[in-house]
Every structure is written in C-alpha cells, then in structure tokens.
Amino acid sequence: MARQLRNMNKQLDGIMKAFGKDANRIWKKGIESKQISPSILKTNDGRRAVDHKDLDEKVQKAFNLSEEEALTGVYLIFKGSDLFYVGHSTNIARRLKRHFSKPFEKKVSREEKRNKPFTTVLEKRNMSIAIYRITDEQNYMFRKTLDRIITYTQVPEYLKQTLGNPEDERTTTRRTRTSHKRTTA
C-alpha cells in the first residue's frame, strides 16, 4: 500500500519540476500525502459497503484533524494496485462517503448510475485511498490542476469505463448533430 503512494509521489515530483517554480514550491511545501485503507462491510442484502465511521476516523487520524476540520485536496482511489479514480474536494471525507454511499431507491436514479462504478471497487479486498492534502487554502487552482495532471498522466480505470476503449471504433466516432430546422426542396 505505501509503495503505491511512493511511486505516485516519485512520478509527480518529476512532473511538478517540469511545471515550473511555483508549482514545484507548492508541491514541496504545501502538500501532505497519506494513504488509508477503509474497512469494507457486508450489508444485509449481501452487497459490500465502506464503513463510513471507520473512514472518518482513519482520515482524522492520518492528518491529525479535529472532528469539525475539513480536509481539502486531491484523492486517488486504488482498486488493488490499479488507479481507479482521481478527484478533488474541499471536504474529502464527505466526498468519499458520497462516492461509496448505498443508493436506497428501487427506481434507478441518475445518482445511482453515477455511483455504480464505485461498487466495483468494493469487490477487491485491497482497496486503498491516497490523499494529497493541500495546506495552502489559496491554491484552489493548484488542486484542480493536480487533479487534471494525475488524471491525464495516469488515466484512471473509471475514465476508461466511462469513455470506452479507444480501440473500439463505436465509442470513438462522434455523432453528427442534425439541424432542427426543416429544409424545403
């Protein structure tokens, strides 16, 4: 688990050096990284779910936070050793709970469709989350940029599922937009 974080940090070190002085300064002094592995429970209906209380405790303990303090930064969800998802938030613990919340509605909602890929992460026993805490609150753009850099350089599995396989011609061809105006002959 710690090896994933070391490898990711090593790759990002090189990228930030190439990005410029300001980005490298923020990366070296304004970022704190930790990796946690939340407990996964079995629900009454046989599905797996993240223990929200355990997730809160592990995030608070890893970053020495009080209960009221929010954790701002970028998070990476690993499915085994593969990067599954990259995101950024002003409250990472709350955002992670939303990703892994169980939809209770019988009718399939848009939220449930969005959360469905995250249930596949729970099937692996060695799911882990790497968190990059950005301590300088003025660096909102850096948080978004770091999210995009990691997404672009690593291409998480979630994007591959969403966008489809690039070799598959059906997913790469764009639909042509037709005009809504009637034409007369």
Backbone as a ProteinNet text record, in pm:
[ID]
protein_1_A
[PRIMARY]
MARQLRNMNKQLDGIMKAFGKDANRIWKKGIESKQISPSILKTNDGRRAVDHKDLDEKVQKAFNLSEEEALTGVYLIFKGSDLFYVGHSTNIARRLKRHFSKPFEKKVSREEKRNKPFTTVLEKRNMSIAIYRITDEQNYMFRKTLDRIITYTQVPEYLKQTLGNPEDERTTTRRTRTSHKRTTA
[TERTIARY]
81.6	0	87.1	185.8	274.2	356.7	382	459.2	385.3	253	173.4	191.3	184.1	197.4	338	440.5	578.9	597.6	546	558.7	486.6	365.7	288.4	361.2	415.3	488.6	611.7	681.8	801.2	765	656.2	613.2	570.9	497.4	450.2	563.6	668.6	787.3	844.2	862.9	916.9	826	696	600.1	601.2	603.6	599.7	727.7	841.5	966.9	956.4	895.4	880	774.1	681.9	571.1	614.2	716.4	763.5	790.1	848.9	890.5	775.3	666.4	553.9	489.6	465.3	404.1	495.5	624.8	720.4	725.5	719.3	719.7	596.6	479.3	356	363.8	413.2	423.2	514.4	627.8	724.7	682.7	620.6	592.1	444.9	355.5	213.9	130.7	195.4	122.3	168.1	71.6	98	23.4	91.4	24.6	22.3	-89.9	-110.1	-194.5	-188.1	-271.1	-347.8	-476.9	-561.5	-629.7	-675.3	-747.6	-873.2	-987.8	-1108.8	-1163.1	-1233.3	-1293.8	-1414.1	-1429.7	-1542.9	-1631.6	-1760.9	-1858.4	-1950.5	-2014.6	-2119.1	-2253.1	-2338.8	-2471.1	-2567.1	-2687	-2786.9	-2827	-2824.3	-2861	-2742	-2629.3	-2514.4	-2415.6	-2445.4	-2351.5	-2244.4	-2137.5	-2027.4	-2039	-2001.3	-2008.5	-1892.6	-1850.2	-1744.5	-1804.2	-1732.5	-1773.1	-1743.1	-1847.9	-1831.5	-1765.1	-1799.5	-1741.1	-1590.4	-1553.5	-1411.8	-1336.7	-1400	-1339	-1309.4	-1408	-1387.6	-1271.9	-1269.4	-1165.4	-1027.2	-1015.5	-885	-835.3	-925.2	-886	-842.1	-919.7	-885.6	-752.5	-731.2	-607.4	-486.2	-501.1	-388.8	-339.9	-431.9	-395.4	-408.5	-427.3	-441.6	-546	-666.1	-774	-870.4	-934	-1044	-1170	-1277.3	-1399.5	-1461.1	-1444.2	-1504.9	-1419.2	-1292.4	-1198.5	-1218	-1224.2	-1239.9	-1103.4	-1089.4	-965.1	-978.3	-896.9	-900.4	-784.5	-812.5	-705	-752.6	-664.3	-688.4	-681.9	-770.2	-770.1	-766.5	-702.9	-690.7	-744.1	-833	-888.8	-823.3	-760.8	-694.4	-778.5	-791.9	-860	-749.2	-707.9	-589.2	-468.9	-390.4	-274.7	-302.3	-424.1	-459.9	-532.1	-499.5	-567.3	-707.2	-807.8	-945.9	-1006.2	-980.2	-1047	-959.6	-968	-899.5	-1004	-1000.8	-1094.9	-1034.7	-1100.8	-1056.4	-1178.2	-1158.9	-1271.3	-1222.6	-1313.4	-1283.5	-1312	-1384	-1409.7	-1399.9	-1279.8	-1253.2	-1331.1	-1338.9	-1411.1	-1557.2	-1621.1	-1762.3	-1778.1	-1685.9	-1693.3	-1675.5	-1582.5	-1561.8	-1685.8	-1750.7	-1872.9	-1982.7	-1988.8	-2087.6	-2057	-1928.9	-1892.6	-1939	-1921.1	-1948	-2079.3	-2169.8	-2297.7	-2387.2	-2464.6	-2553.1	-2682.2	-2719.3	-2845.7	-2962.6	-3060.4	-3171	-3295.3	-3300.4	-3419.5	-3429.5	-3552.2	-3574	-3558.4	-3611.5	-3602.5	-3458.9	-3403.8	-3266.3	-3261	-3188.5	-3174.8	-3042.7	-3026.8	-2902.6	-2785	-2808.8	-2703.7	-2659.2	-2754.2	-2721	-2637.9	-2671.8	-2594	-2451	-2434.9	-2300.9	-2224	-2291.3	-2223.8	-2195.7	-2263.1	-2249.2	-2104.9	-2022.3	-1884	-1805.5	-1840.6	-1768	-1795.9	-1907.7	-1935.6	-1840.3	-1786.9	-1691.1	-1559.2	-1527	-1404.7	-1414.2	-1533.6	-1554	-1538.7	-1544.6	-1528.5	-1386.2	-1289.5	-1149.8	-1127.4	-1057.7	-1032.1	-925.1	-834.9	-724.6	-745.5	-862.4	-891.2	-822.3	-762.3	-697.1	-720.6	-699.3	-720.3	-596.8	-536.8	-424.8	-480.5	-439.2	-490.3	-372.6	-384.4	-286.9	-354.9	-318.7	-377.4	-304.7	-379.8	-323.2	-345.2	-236.4	-245.4	-262.9	-226	-240	-375.9	-470.5	-607.3	-618.4	-517.8	-524.2	-494.7	-464.3	-424.2	-534.8	-655	-767.4	-733.8	-674.6	-640.5	-535.5	-445.7	-345.4	-413.6	-515.6	-587.8	-653.9	-719.6	-783	-678.5	-568.1	-462.4	-398.2	-372.3	-314.3	-407.5	-536.2	-636	-625.3	-620.1	-613.2	-481.4	-370.6	-240	-240	-287	-288.6	-382.1	-499	-595.3	-536.6	-470	-413.2	-296.3	-208.3	-88.6	-116.8	-212.5	-237	-358.8	-453.1	-579.5	-644.9	-721.6	-786.2	-885.3	-906.3	-996	-1138.5	-1180.6	-1314.9	-1336.8	-1238	-1249.5	-1253.4	-1174.7	-1175.4	-1313.3	-1378.6	-1513.5	-1614.4	-1600.1	-1694.6	-1681	-1557.7	-1534.9	-1526.3	-1504.8	-1490.8	-1347	-1323.1	-1190.4	-1155.9	-1041	-1006.3	-994.5	-965.7	-954.4	-1091.7	-1195.6	-1330.7	-1382.6	-1406.5	-1445.8	-1580.9	-1670.5	-1804.3	-1801.3	-1711.1	-1707.8	-1629.6	-1541	-1459.3	-1523.1	-1616.1	-1679.8	-1780.6	-1778.5	-1870.8	-1998.9	-2107.7	-2235	-2238.5	-2293.6	-2307.7	-2439.2	-2432.9	-2552.1	-2634.6	-2763	-2851.5	-2924	-2958.1	-3027.6	-3172.2	-3228.2	-3369.1	-3459	-3398.8	-3476.7	-3518.5	-3638.4	-3685.7	-3628	-3593.6	-3546.8	-3655	-3667.8	-3768.7	-3697.7	-3757.1	-3695.5	-3753.1
-117.9	0	125.8	133.5	250	262	149.8	151.1	228.3	215.5	289	439	482.8	624.9	674.9	597.1	636.2	647.7	550.2	552.8	673	701	814.7	944.7	956.2	1077.1	1097.8	989.4	998.2	1049.1	997.1	1042.2	1188.7	1226.9	1364.7	1462.6	1416.9	1500.2	1549.7	1457.6	1492.4	1585.9	1561.6	1645.9	1787.4	1799.9	1932.5	2010.9	1942.9	2011.2	2070.9	1995.3	2043	2152.5	2156.6	2251.8	2393.8	2408.4	2542.8	2563.3	2679.8	2711	2713.5	2782.1	2795	2660.2	2581.6	2450.5	2360.8	2365.1	2283.8	2327.5	2460	2511	2462.7	2473.2	2426.9	2276.8	2203	2057.6	2017.6	2087.1	2051	2094.7	2213.8	2268.8	2271.3	2266.6	2283.6	2157.6	2041.8	1916.7	1814.8	1746.4	1637	1515.5	1402.6	1285.7	1168.7	1100	980.5	882.3	757.4	655.2	581.9	563.5	492.8	376.8	281.4	167.3	147.8	201.2	193.1	50.7	23.6	-108.3	-123.9	-244.9	-276.1	-375.7	-342.5	-426.3	-494.1	-602.6	-665.3	-615.9	-570.9	-522.9	-641.2	-613.9	-719.2	-787.1	-711.4	-769.6	-833.8	-849.2	-920.8	-834.4	-706	-618	-568.9	-514.9	-461.3	-310.1	-252.5	-107	-61.1	63.4	122.4	161.9	131.1	170.9	320.3	403.6	549.1	598.9	540	582.4	554.2	435.6	397.9	489.6	524.3	613.9	749.8	804.9	932.6	924.5	818.2	802.3	791.6	716	698	827.6	904.5	1032.2	1128.7	1136.8	1226.7	1188.7	1059	1012.2	1035.5	1008.7	1023.3	1167.8	1263.3	1404	1486.1	1420	1487.6	1599.2	1565.8	1662.3	1651.9	1763	1758	1716.3	1685.7	1639.7	1745.2	1872.2	1980.9	2021.1	1984.6	2028.2	1948.3	2020.1	1955.7	1937.7	1833.1	1800.1	1840.6	1935.5	1986.9	1927.8	1888.4	1837.7	1747.6	1656.9	1563.6	1422.7	1335	1196.5	1100.7	987.2	884.3	754	688.4	561.6	451	356.5	243.9	118.5	45.3	-83.8	-187.1	-242.8	-327.7	-238.3	-264.8	-180.2	-82.7	-88.8	-2.9	122.4	235	359.9	353.6	373.8	367	505.4	600.8	730.4	839.5	959.7	1077.3	1187.2	1253	1361.7	1464.6	1579.8	1683.4	1738	1785.1	1834.3	1924.3	2007.4	2088.1	2009.3	1897.9	1809	1665.1	1611	1480.4	1368.1	1366.9	1258.8	1255.8	1370.8	1376.6	1331.4	1372.6	1335.5	1184.3	1124.9	980.5	905.2	954.3	889.5	895.9	1005.7	1015.7	917.3	898.8	801.6	661.3	626.7	489.8	473	571.3	557.4	461.7	387.3	288.1	357	343.5	401.7	319.4	385.6	315.3	308.3	383.2	385.9	261.1	214	100	145.6	265.1	320.5	368.3	339.4	377.6	527.9	596.7	741.5	775.3	901.3	945.3	928.3	957.5	942.4	796.7	703.5	561.5	517.8	569.4	535.7	585.2	705.4	759.7	680	630.1	557	411.9	358	217.1	171.5	246.1	200.3	189.4	270.5	267.3	140	74.3	-52	-161.4	-148.8	-248.1	-241.4	-122.2	-106.1	-188.6	-197	-267.5	-418.4	-469.6	-613.6	-659.4	-570.7	-603.5	-584.7	-674.5	-663.6	-559	-534.4	-442.4	-306.6	-246.3	-112.4	-13.3	91.3	192.5	330.2	432.4	569.8	650.9	716.2	806.8	948.2	1027.3	1163.2	1260.8	1363.9	1472.7	1594.8	1626.9	1740.6	1867.4	1964.3	2092.2	2186.8	2223.2	2302.5	2450.8	2497.3	2638.2	2658.5	2719.4	2736.3	2825.6	2907.8	2997.9	2925.7	2800.3	2727.9	2638	2695.9	2623.7	2575.5	2662.8	2624.7	2514.6	2514.6	2408	2273	2272.6	2149.1	2094.9	2181	2138.3	2092.3	2166.3	2132	1998.6	1975.8	1848.5	1733	1750.9	1650.3	1620.3	1724.5	1705.2	1642.4	1681.4	1624.1	1474	1435.2	1292.3	1217.1	1274.2	1209.6	1194.4	1296.9	1293.2	1195.7	1194.8	1110.2	963.8	938.9	801.8	735	808.2	762.3	656.4	701.3	608.4	515	400.6	298.3	351	438.6	495.8	566.5	642.6	711.5	613	507.4	405.9	341.8	317.8	260.4	359.4	485.2	587.6	620.3	639.1	679.6	563	444.6	328.4	305.8	194.4	156.1	233.7	302.8	381.5	297.9	169.1	83.6	51	67	36.1	151.8	127	233.9	293.4	213	262.6	374.1	368.3	470.4	594.1	580.3	695.2	778.7	720.9	800.6	894.1	1017.1	1116.7	1117.9	1144.1	1157.8	1294	1295.8	1423.9	1485.8	1611.2	1681.9	1722.2	1693.6	1730.3	1858.6	1933.1	2060.2	2033.3	2120.8	2107.6	2181.3	2255.9	2329.2	2235.3	2258.5	2179.5	2238.7	2152.9	2202	2178.6	2271.2	2254.9	2228.9	2145.6	2110.8	2191.3
0	0	0	80.1	86.2	-41.9	-107.5	-231.1	-340.7	-347.9	-446.1	-427.6	-304.1	-274.1	-307	-273.7	-306.3	-457.1	-532.5	-678.4	-738.1	-687.6	-736.9	-704	-583.3	-543.9	-630.8	-663.6	-747	-886.9	-943.3	-1075.3	-1072.6	-969.3	-959.7	-931.8	-863.9	-841.7	-974.4	-1066.4	-1197.5	-1275.2	-1267.5	-1338.5	-1282.4	-1149.5	-1087	-1114.7	-1124.1	-1157.9	-1297.7	-1388	-1525.2	-1534.8	-1442.1	-1445	-1413.5	-1335.1	-1305.2	-1157.5	-1126.6	-990	-890.9	-926.2	-833.3	-803.1	-905.1	-884.4	-801.6	-827.9	-752.4	-606.1	-580.1	-442.7	-366.7	-427.8	-363.8	-338.6	-438.4	-426.1	-310.1	-295.7	-191.7	-51.9	-39.4	94	130.5	34	63.6	51.1	38.2	19.5	122.8	179.9	273.8	220	202.8	144.9	242.4	244.1	326.6	247.5	288	224.7	333.1	310.8	407.1	337.8	415.8	363.5	448.5	404	485.4	494.3	603.4	622.3	530.1	479.1	392.9	465.8	473.8	543.8	443.8	488.1	407.8	458.9	367.8	406.5	420.6	469.8	488.7	358.1	249.5	120.2	47.6	116.6	60.7	-16.2	-31.5	-101.6	-5.2	-62.4	18.2	23.4	138.5	156	243.4	224.4	306.3	440.6	548	682.8	697.5	695.8	697	825.1	936.2	1063.9	1065.3	1018.4	1010.2	913.2	801.8	704.4	768.4	840.4	910.3	1009	1088.1	1189.8	1127.7	1019.7	955.2	891.4	831.5	771.6	881.4	990.2	1100.7	1165	1183.6	1246.1	1155.3	1026	932.9	923.5	931.9	914.2	1042.4	1156.7	1286.5	1281.2	1238.7	1225.2	1342.7	1375.8	1472.4	1396	1467.9	1402.1	1312.2	1345.8	1268	1147.7	1148	1045.6	915.8	804.2	673.4	607.7	531.9	462.8	316.3	272.2	135.7	57.1	-67.2	-150.9	-262.4	-301.6	-411	-355.1	-402.8	-355.7	-473.9	-453.3	-555.9	-497.8	-568.1	-522.6	-604	-533.2	-597.5	-581.5	-688.8	-689.8	-703.6	-589.8	-590.1	-611.7	-716.5	-745.8	-859.6	-916.7	-1029.4	-982.6	-1044.3	-1014.1	-1073.4	-988.1	-1034	-1057.6	-968	-976.8	-915.4	-970.7	-917.3	-900.2	-784.6	-760.5	-667.3	-655.4	-562.4	-490.8	-368	-289.3	-176.6	-126.8	-8.2	118.5	107.1	219.7	167.8	168.4	107.1	174	307	375.9	334.2	328.7	288.1	142.9	57	-84.6	-103.1	-29.5	-39.1	6.8	112.4	160.4	54.6	-18.3	-126.8	-238.7	-269.1	-373.3	-335.4	-210.1	-167.8	-93.5	-104	-35	-112.9	-38.8	-98.5	-142.2	-268.6	-311.6	-256	-194.3	-130.5	-217.3	-326	-410	-496	-516	-605.8	-750.7	-780.4	-913.8	-937.8	-1052.7	-1083.5	-1108.2	-1022.3	-1035.5	-1104.4	-1139.1	-1202.7	-1106.5	-975.9	-874.4	-864.8	-871.6	-862.6	-982.5	-1100.2	-1219.4	-1205.2	-1145.4	-1124.4	-1021.5	-917	-809.8	-845.2	-946.3	-978.8	-1000.9	-1077	-1094.8	-964.3	-864	-737.8	-659	-686.4	-617.7	-665.3	-787.4	-836.6	-759.5	-706.8	-627.7	-499.4	-444.5	-318.1	-332.2	-453.3	-474.1	-443.8	-462.7	-430.6	-280.8	-220	-76	-44.1	-135.2	-107.4	-174.5	-149.9	-197.2	-104.5	-160.9	-78.2	-138.5	-56.2	-98.5	-61.8	-159.5	-134.3	-133.8	-35.2	-21.1	-20.7	-104.1	-106.7	-45.8	76.9	147	104.2	58.9	19.5	136.5	202.8	325.1	297.8	180.9	146	80	149.6	101.8	-21.4	-48	-162.2	-293	-287.9	-408.2	-462.7	-478.5	-535.5	-676.2	-754.7	-891.9	-894.5	-797.7	-793.1	-767.3	-681.6	-651.6	-778.1	-852.5	-977.2	-1078.9	-1084.6	-1179.6	-1145.3	-1016.2	-973.7	-1008.8	-988	-1025.6	-1175.1	-1256.3	-1401.8	-1445.9	-1381.9	-1418.1	-1391.9	-1274	-1240.5	-1334	-1359.7	-1449.6	-1589.2	-1637.2	-1771.8	-1782	-1682.8	-1691.7	-1656.4	-1568.9	-1523.1	-1587.8	-1641.1	-1699	-1609.3	-1510.7	-1417.8	-1486.9	-1427.3	-1482	-1498.8	-1408.5	-1414.9	-1548.5	-1594.1	-1722.9	-1838.6	-1828.4	-1933.5	-1944.2	-1829.2	-1829.9	-1885.6	-1848.9	-1890.1	-2038.1	-2084.1	-2222.4	-2319	-2268.3	-2354.4	-2395	-2457.1	-2501.6	-2628.9	-2633.9	-2753	-2879.8	-2868.1	-2986.2	-3045.2	-2964.8	-3009.5	-3094.6	-3222.4	-3313.8	-3278.8	-3226.4	-3196.3	-3093.2	-2996.5	-2891.7	-2933.3	-3030.2	-3068.6	-3178.6	-3255	-3359.2	-3295.3	-3339.3	-3284	-3366.1	-3296.7	-3366.7	-3432.8	-3551.8	-3619	-3575.6	-3542.6	-3497	-3617.7	-3609	-3719.3	-3683.6	-3782.4	-3761.9	-3726.2	-3644.3	-3608.9	-3707.2	-3799.3	-3897.3	-4009.9	-4060	-4174.4	-4301.7	-4388.6	-4518.9	-4620.9	-4711.1	-4818.2	-4947.6	-5027.7	-5155.2	-5266.6
[MASK]
+++++++++++++++++++++++++++++++++++++++++++++++++++++++++++++++++++++++++++++++++++++++++++++++++++++++++++++++++++++++++++++++++++++++++++++++++++++++++++++++++++++++++++++++++++++++++

